[in-house]
CSV table of C-alpha atoms in Angstrom, one decimal:
chain,number,residue,atom,x,y,z
A,1,MET,CA,129.7,77.7,83.3
A,2,THR,CA,129.9,79.3,79.9
A,3,THR,CA,128.0,82.5,80.7
A,4,ASP,CA,129.4,85.8,79.5
A,5,PHE,CA,129.2,87.4,83.0
A,6,GLN,CA,130.6,85.7,86.0
A,7,PHE,CA,130.8,87.2,89.5
A,8,THR,CA,132.0,86.3,92.9
A,9,GLU,CA,133.0,88.4,95.9
A,10,CYS,CA,136.5,88.7,94.5
A,11,GLU,CA,136.1,88.5,90.7
A,12,ALA,CA,134.0,90.0,88.0
A,13,TYR,CA,134.5,88.7,84.4
A,14,TYR,CA,133.0,89.3,81.0
A,15,LYS,CA,133.9,86.7,78.4
A,16,GLY,CA,136.9,85.7,80.4
A,17,LYS,CA,138.2,89.2,80.8
A,18,PRO,CA,138.2,91.1,84.2
A,19,LEU,CA,135.7,94.0,84.2
A,20,PRO,CA,137.5,97.3,84.5
A,21,PHE,CA,135.9,98.6,87.7
A,22,GLY,CA,137.5,101.8,89.1
A,23,LYS,CA,138.8,102.7,85.7
A,24,PRO,CA,137.7,105.4,83.1
A,25,ILE,CA,134.8,104.6,80.8
A,26,GLU,CA,137.2,104.1,77.9
A,27,GLU,CA,138.2,100.8,79.4
A,28,TRP,CA,134.6,99.6,79.5
A,29,GLU,CA,134.3,100.7,75.8
A,30,LYS,CA,137.0,98.2,74.9
A,31,LEU,CA,134.6,95.4,76.0
A,32,PHE,CA,131.1,96.8,75.2
A,33,GLY,CA,131.7,99.5,72.5
A,34,LYS,CA,130.6,103.1,72.9
A,35,PRO,CA,127.7,103.7,75.2
A,36,THR,CA,124.5,104.6,73.3
A,37,ARG,CA,123.6,107.4,75.8
A,38,LYS,CA,124.2,108.9,79.2
A,39,PHE,CA,121.8,109.3,82.1
A,40,ASP,CA,122.7,112.3,84.2
A,41,GLU,CA,126.5,112.9,83.9
A,42,ALA,CA,128.1,109.7,85.1
A,43,THR,CA,125.8,106.9,84.2
A,44,PHE,CA,126.6,105.2,80.9
A,45,ILE,CA,124.0,103.0,79.1
A,46,TRP,CA,124.3,100.4,76.4
A,47,ASP,CA,120.7,100.2,75.2
A,48,HIS,CA,121.4,97.3,72.8
A,49,LEU,CA,123.1,95.2,75.5
A,50,GLY,CA,120.8,95.8,78.5
A,51,LEU,CA,123.7,97.2,80.6
A,52,ALA,CA,124.6,100.4,82.5
A,53,ILE,CA,127.6,101.7,84.5
A,54,ASP,CA,126.3,103.9,87.3
A,55,ASN,CA,128.2,106.0,89.8
A,56,GLY,CA,125.8,106.9,92.6
A,57,ASN,CA,128.2,109.3,94.3
A,58,VAL,CA,128.0,111.7,91.4
A,59,THR,CA,125.1,114.1,91.0
A,60,LYS,CA,123.5,114.9,87.7
A,61,ASP,CA,125.0,118.4,87.8
A,62,GLN,CA,128.6,117.2,88.2
A,63,PRO,CA,130.8,116.6,85.1
A,64,TYR,CA,132.2,113.1,84.4
A,65,ASP,CA,135.3,112.5,86.5
A,66,PRO,CA,137.5,109.6,85.4
A,67,SER,CA,139.6,109.6,88.6
A,68,PHE,CA,139.9,106.5,90.7
A,69,GLU,CA,138.5,108.4,93.8
A,70,VAL,CA,135.2,108.7,91.9
A,71,ARG,CA,135.2,105.5,89.8
A,72,LYS,CA,136.0,103.3,92.9
A,73,HIS,CA,132.2,103.5,93.6
A,74,ASP,CA,131.2,102.3,90.2
A,75,LYS,CA,128.2,99.8,89.9
A,76,LEU,CA,127.4,97.6,87.0
A,77,LEU,CA,123.6,97.1,86.4
A,78,ILE,CA,122.5,94.2,84.2
A,79,PHE,CA,118.8,94.8,83.4
A,80,TYR,CA,116.5,91.9,82.9
A,81,SER,CA,113.5,94.2,83.0
A,82,ASN,CA,112.9,97.6,81.4
A,83,LEU,CA,110.0,99.9,80.6
A,84,ASP,CA,108.5,97.4,78.2
A,85,SER,CA,108.5,94.5,80.7
A,86,PRO,CA,105.3,93.6,82.6
A,87,ALA,CA,106.5,95.4,85.7
A,88,GLY,CA,107.7,98.3,83.7
A,89,GLN,CA,104.3,98.7,81.9
A,90,LYS,CA,102.5,98.8,85.2
A,91,GLY,CA,104.9,101.4,86.8
A,92,LYS,CA,106.5,99.0,89.3
A,93,LEU,CA,110.2,99.4,88.5
A,94,LYS,CA,112.5,100.9,91.1
A,95,PHE,CA,113.8,103.8,89.0
A,96,ALA,CA,110.5,104.5,87.2
A,97,PHE,CA,108.0,103.9,89.9
A,98,GLU,CA,104.4,104.9,88.8
A,99,ARG,CA,105.6,105.6,85.2
A,100,GLU,CA,103.0,103.5,83.4
A,101,SER,CA,103.3,102.7,79.7
A,102,ALA,CA,100.9,104.4,77.2
A,103,ALA,CA,99.3,101.0,76.3
A,104,TYR,CA,98.7,100.2,80.0
A,105,LEU,CA,97.4,103.6,80.9
A,106,ILE,CA,95.0,103.8,77.9
A,107,ASN,CA,93.7,100.3,78.7
A,108,GLU,CA,93.0,101.4,82.3
A,109,TYR,CA,91.0,104.3,81.0
A,110,LYS,CA,89.0,102.1,78.7
A,111,LYS,CA,88.2,99.7,81.6
A,112,GLY,CA,87.6,102.3,84.3
A,113,ASN,CA,86.3,105.5,82.7
A,114,PRO,CA,86.2,105.4,78.9
A,115,ALA,CA,84.3,108.6,78.6
A,116,LEU,CA,87.4,110.5,79.8
A,117,LEU,CA,89.6,109.0,77.1
A,118,THR,CA,89.3,111.6,74.3
A,119,LYS,CA,91.4,111.3,71.2
A,120,GLU,CA,93.4,114.3,72.4
A,121,LEU,CA,94.2,112.7,75.8
A,122,GLU,CA,95.1,109.4,74.1
A,123,LYS,CA,97.5,111.2,71.8
A,124,LYS,CA,99.1,113.2,74.7
A,125,ILE,CA,99.6,110.0,76.7
A,126,THR,CA,101.3,108.3,73.7
A,127,ASP,CA,103.4,111.4,72.9
A,128,ASP,CA,104.5,111.9,76.5
A,129,ARG,CA,105.8,108.3,76.7
A,130,SER,CA,107.5,108.2,73.3
A,131,ILE,CA,111.2,108.9,73.0
A,132,GLY,CA,111.6,112.7,73.3
A,133,GLY,CA,108.4,113.1,75.3
A,134,GLU,CA,108.2,114.2,78.9
A,135,MET,CA,108.2,110.6,80.1
A,136,GLY,CA,109.9,108.9,77.2
A,137,ALA,CA,112.3,106.0,77.7
A,138,ASP,CA,115.2,108.3,77.1
A,139,HIS,CA,114.5,110.0,80.4
A,140,PHE,CA,115.1,106.8,82.4
A,141,ILE,CA,118.1,104.6,83.1
A,142,TYR,CA,116.5,101.5,81.7
A,143,PRO,CA,118.1,100.2,78.4
A,144,TYR,CA,115.7,99.9,75.5
A,145,THR,CA,116.6,96.2,75.2
A,146,ALA,CA,116.8,94.0,78.3
A,147,TYR,CA,119.6,91.5,78.9
A,148,LYS,CA,118.6,88.1,77.8
A,149,GLN,CA,121.4,85.7,78.7
A,150,THR,CA,122.3,83.8,81.9
A,151,VAL,CA,124.7,85.2,84.5
A,152,THR,CA,126.4,83.4,87.3
A,153,VAL,CA,126.9,84.7,90.8
A,154,ASP,CA,129.2,82.5,92.9
A,155,GLY,CA,128.7,79.8,90.2
A,156,ALA,CA,124.9,79.8,90.5
A,157,GLU,CA,122.8,80.7,87.5
A,158,ILE,CA,120.5,83.7,87.3
A,159,HIS,CA,118.4,84.4,84.3
A,160,ALA,CA,115.4,86.4,83.0
A,161,GLY,CA,112.1,85.5,84.6
A,162,MET,CA,113.7,83.7,87.6
A,163,SER,CA,111.9,84.0,90.9
A,164,LEU,CA,113.8,84.6,94.1
A,165,LYS,CA,112.7,81.2,95.3
A,166,GLU,CA,114.3,79.5,92.2
A,167,LEU,CA,117.4,81.7,92.5
A,168,ASN,CA,117.9,80.6,96.1
A,169,LYS,CA,117.2,77.0,95.2
A,170,ASN,CA,120.1,77.2,92.7
A,171,ARG,CA,122.3,78.7,95.4
A,172,THR,CA,121.4,76.1,98.0
A,173,ALA,CA,122.2,73.3,95.5
A,174,LYS,CA,125.7,74.7,95.4
A,175,ASP,CA,125.9,75.0,99.2
A,176,LEU,CA,125.9,78.8,99.0
A,177,GLU,CA,124.2,81.3,101.3
A,178,ILE,CA,120.8,82.4,100.1
A,179,PHE,CA,119.9,85.9,99.1
A,180,THR,CA,117.7,87.7,101.6
A,181,PHE,CA,116.2,91.2,101.8
A,182,ARG,CA,118.5,94.3,102.1
A,183,ASP,CA,116.7,96.8,104.3
A,184,ASP,CA,118.2,99.8,102.6
A,185,ASN,CA,115.0,101.8,102.8
A,186,MET,CA,115.8,102.5,106.5
A,187,ASN,CA,112.2,102.1,107.7
A,188,LEU,CA,113.4,100.8,111.1
A,189,VAL,CA,111.6,97.5,110.5
A,190,ASP,CA,113.7,94.4,111.1
A,191,GLU,CA,113.1,92.3,107.9
A,192,THR,CA,116.3,90.3,108.0
A,193,GLY,CA,115.9,87.0,106.3
A,194,THR,CA,112.8,88.0,104.3
A,195,THR,CA,112.8,86.0,101.0
A,196,ASN,CA,109.4,86.7,99.5
A,197,GLY,CA,111.0,88.4,96.5
A,198,ASP,CA,108.0,90.6,95.6
A,199,ASN,CA,109.8,94.0,95.9
A,200,GLY,CA,113.2,95.1,97.1
A,201,GLU,CA,116.9,94.2,96.9
A,202,TYR,CA,118.3,90.9,97.9
A,203,TRP,CA,121.8,89.7,98.6
A,204,ASN,CA,124.0,87.4,100.6
A,205,ASP,CA,124.3,89.3,103.9
A,206,ASN,CA,126.6,86.6,105.3
A,207,ARG,CA,129.3,87.2,102.7
A,208,LYS,CA,132.9,86.4,103.8
A,209,ILE,CA,135.0,88.9,101.8
A,210,GLU,CA,138.1,86.7,101.9
A,211,CYS,CA,139.8,87.8,98.8
A,212,PRO,CA,143.6,87.4,98.4
A,213,LYS,CA,145.6,89.8,100.6
A,214,LYS,CA,147.3,91.4,97.6
A,215,GLN,CA,143.9,92.2,96.1
A,216,ASN,CA,142.7,95.6,97.3
A,217,TYR,CA,139.1,95.3,96.2
A,218,TYR,CA,136.0,93.1,96.4
A,219,PHE,CA,132.5,93.0,95.0
A,220,LEU,CA,129.0,93.2,96.4
A,221,ASN,CA,126.4,91.3,94.3
A,222,SER,CA,122.6,91.8,94.6
A,223,VAL,CA,119.4,91.3,92.7
A,224,GLN,CA,116.4,93.7,92.6
A,225,TYR,CA,112.8,92.4,92.3
A,226,SER,CA,109.9,94.7,91.4
A,227,GLY,CA,106.3,93.5,91.2
A,228,ALA,CA,107.8,90.0,91.8
A,229,GLU,CA,109.8,90.4,88.6
A,230,LEU,CA,113.6,90.1,88.4
A,231,GLU,CA,114.5,93.7,87.5
A,232,TYR,CA,118.3,93.7,87.6
A,233,ILE,CA,121.6,92.3,88.9
A,234,LYS,CA,123.8,95.0,90.6
A,235,VAL,CA,127.5,94.5,91.0
A,236,GLY,CA,129.1,97.0,93.4
A,237,TYR,CA,132.8,97.7,93.4
A,238,ARG,CA,134.5,98.2,96.8
A,239,VAL,CA,138.0,99.0,97.9
A,240,GLN,CA,139.3,96.9,100.8
A,241,GLY,CA,138.6,98.6,104.1
A,242,ASP,CA,135.4,100.1,102.8
A,243,GLU,CA,132.8,97.9,104.6
A,244,SER,CA,129.8,100.1,104.0
A,245,PRO,CA,126.7,97.9,103.2
A,246,TYR,CA,125.3,100.6,100.9
A,247,PHE,CA,126.1,100.4,97.2
C-alpha cells in the first residue's frame, strides 16, 4: 500500500515515519506543521489536513501537559466527515449531535413552517453557525476540511464514503477479523457482532495484541459511523499492561 497513514495493532506510520504517540505536541508538529487551533486545552486540530490529536483524560480546564503520564492516552482522529458533510448538516455527528447547519435548518423551516422564518430569524441562524457565532465551526472538534485520502488498517483500505459492509469486505478479503459494534454507551444491551454501520463505533474485538516483547505499547483502531456515514478513524495509544477497552 502507498497510503500516507498505515496502522496495525503494533505500528502507526505517516509517510513511512512512526507517529509520535506519547510524546509532546512538538513532535507531531514535525510531521504535520503547527496545529491551526486548539479545542479545550489538550486537543490539537489541523483544519487543513482533517486531523486532530485528542487526550480524553484531560478536561477543558486543565492546562496542556506534555508529560508521558498524560500523553500516553493520546488518540489520533482522522475525520472523513465534518460539519459540512451530509451527516454534519443534519446534526448526526457524534461530537456535534443535533447541531444542524444553517442551510439545513433554514430549508426545514421553508418546508415545514415558512411563516415562522422571518428575515431576522434567518440572519440569526446564519450568524450563530458562522465562525465566531455561538454554534460556529470553531466551537467543535471537526476540522474545517475533511481528510480525503485512503488509510490502511491492518493492510485493508478505508476511504471516504466507505460503508461498514464494504470495509468488512476488504478485511475479509485479507483474512482479517471484521469490525463489529463497540458497546461503549453502556446501555446494558448485548449488541456484540452488530455490523449494520448506521451509528456507533466499530472495531476488531478479537484483536491479538501480539507485539514484540521489547515494545511497550500497542494501538487500538476503530471507525465511527454517524447517520450511516463514515465519520472518523480513531487510533488509540496504549501502554502494554493497560488492557482497558475504552479509548
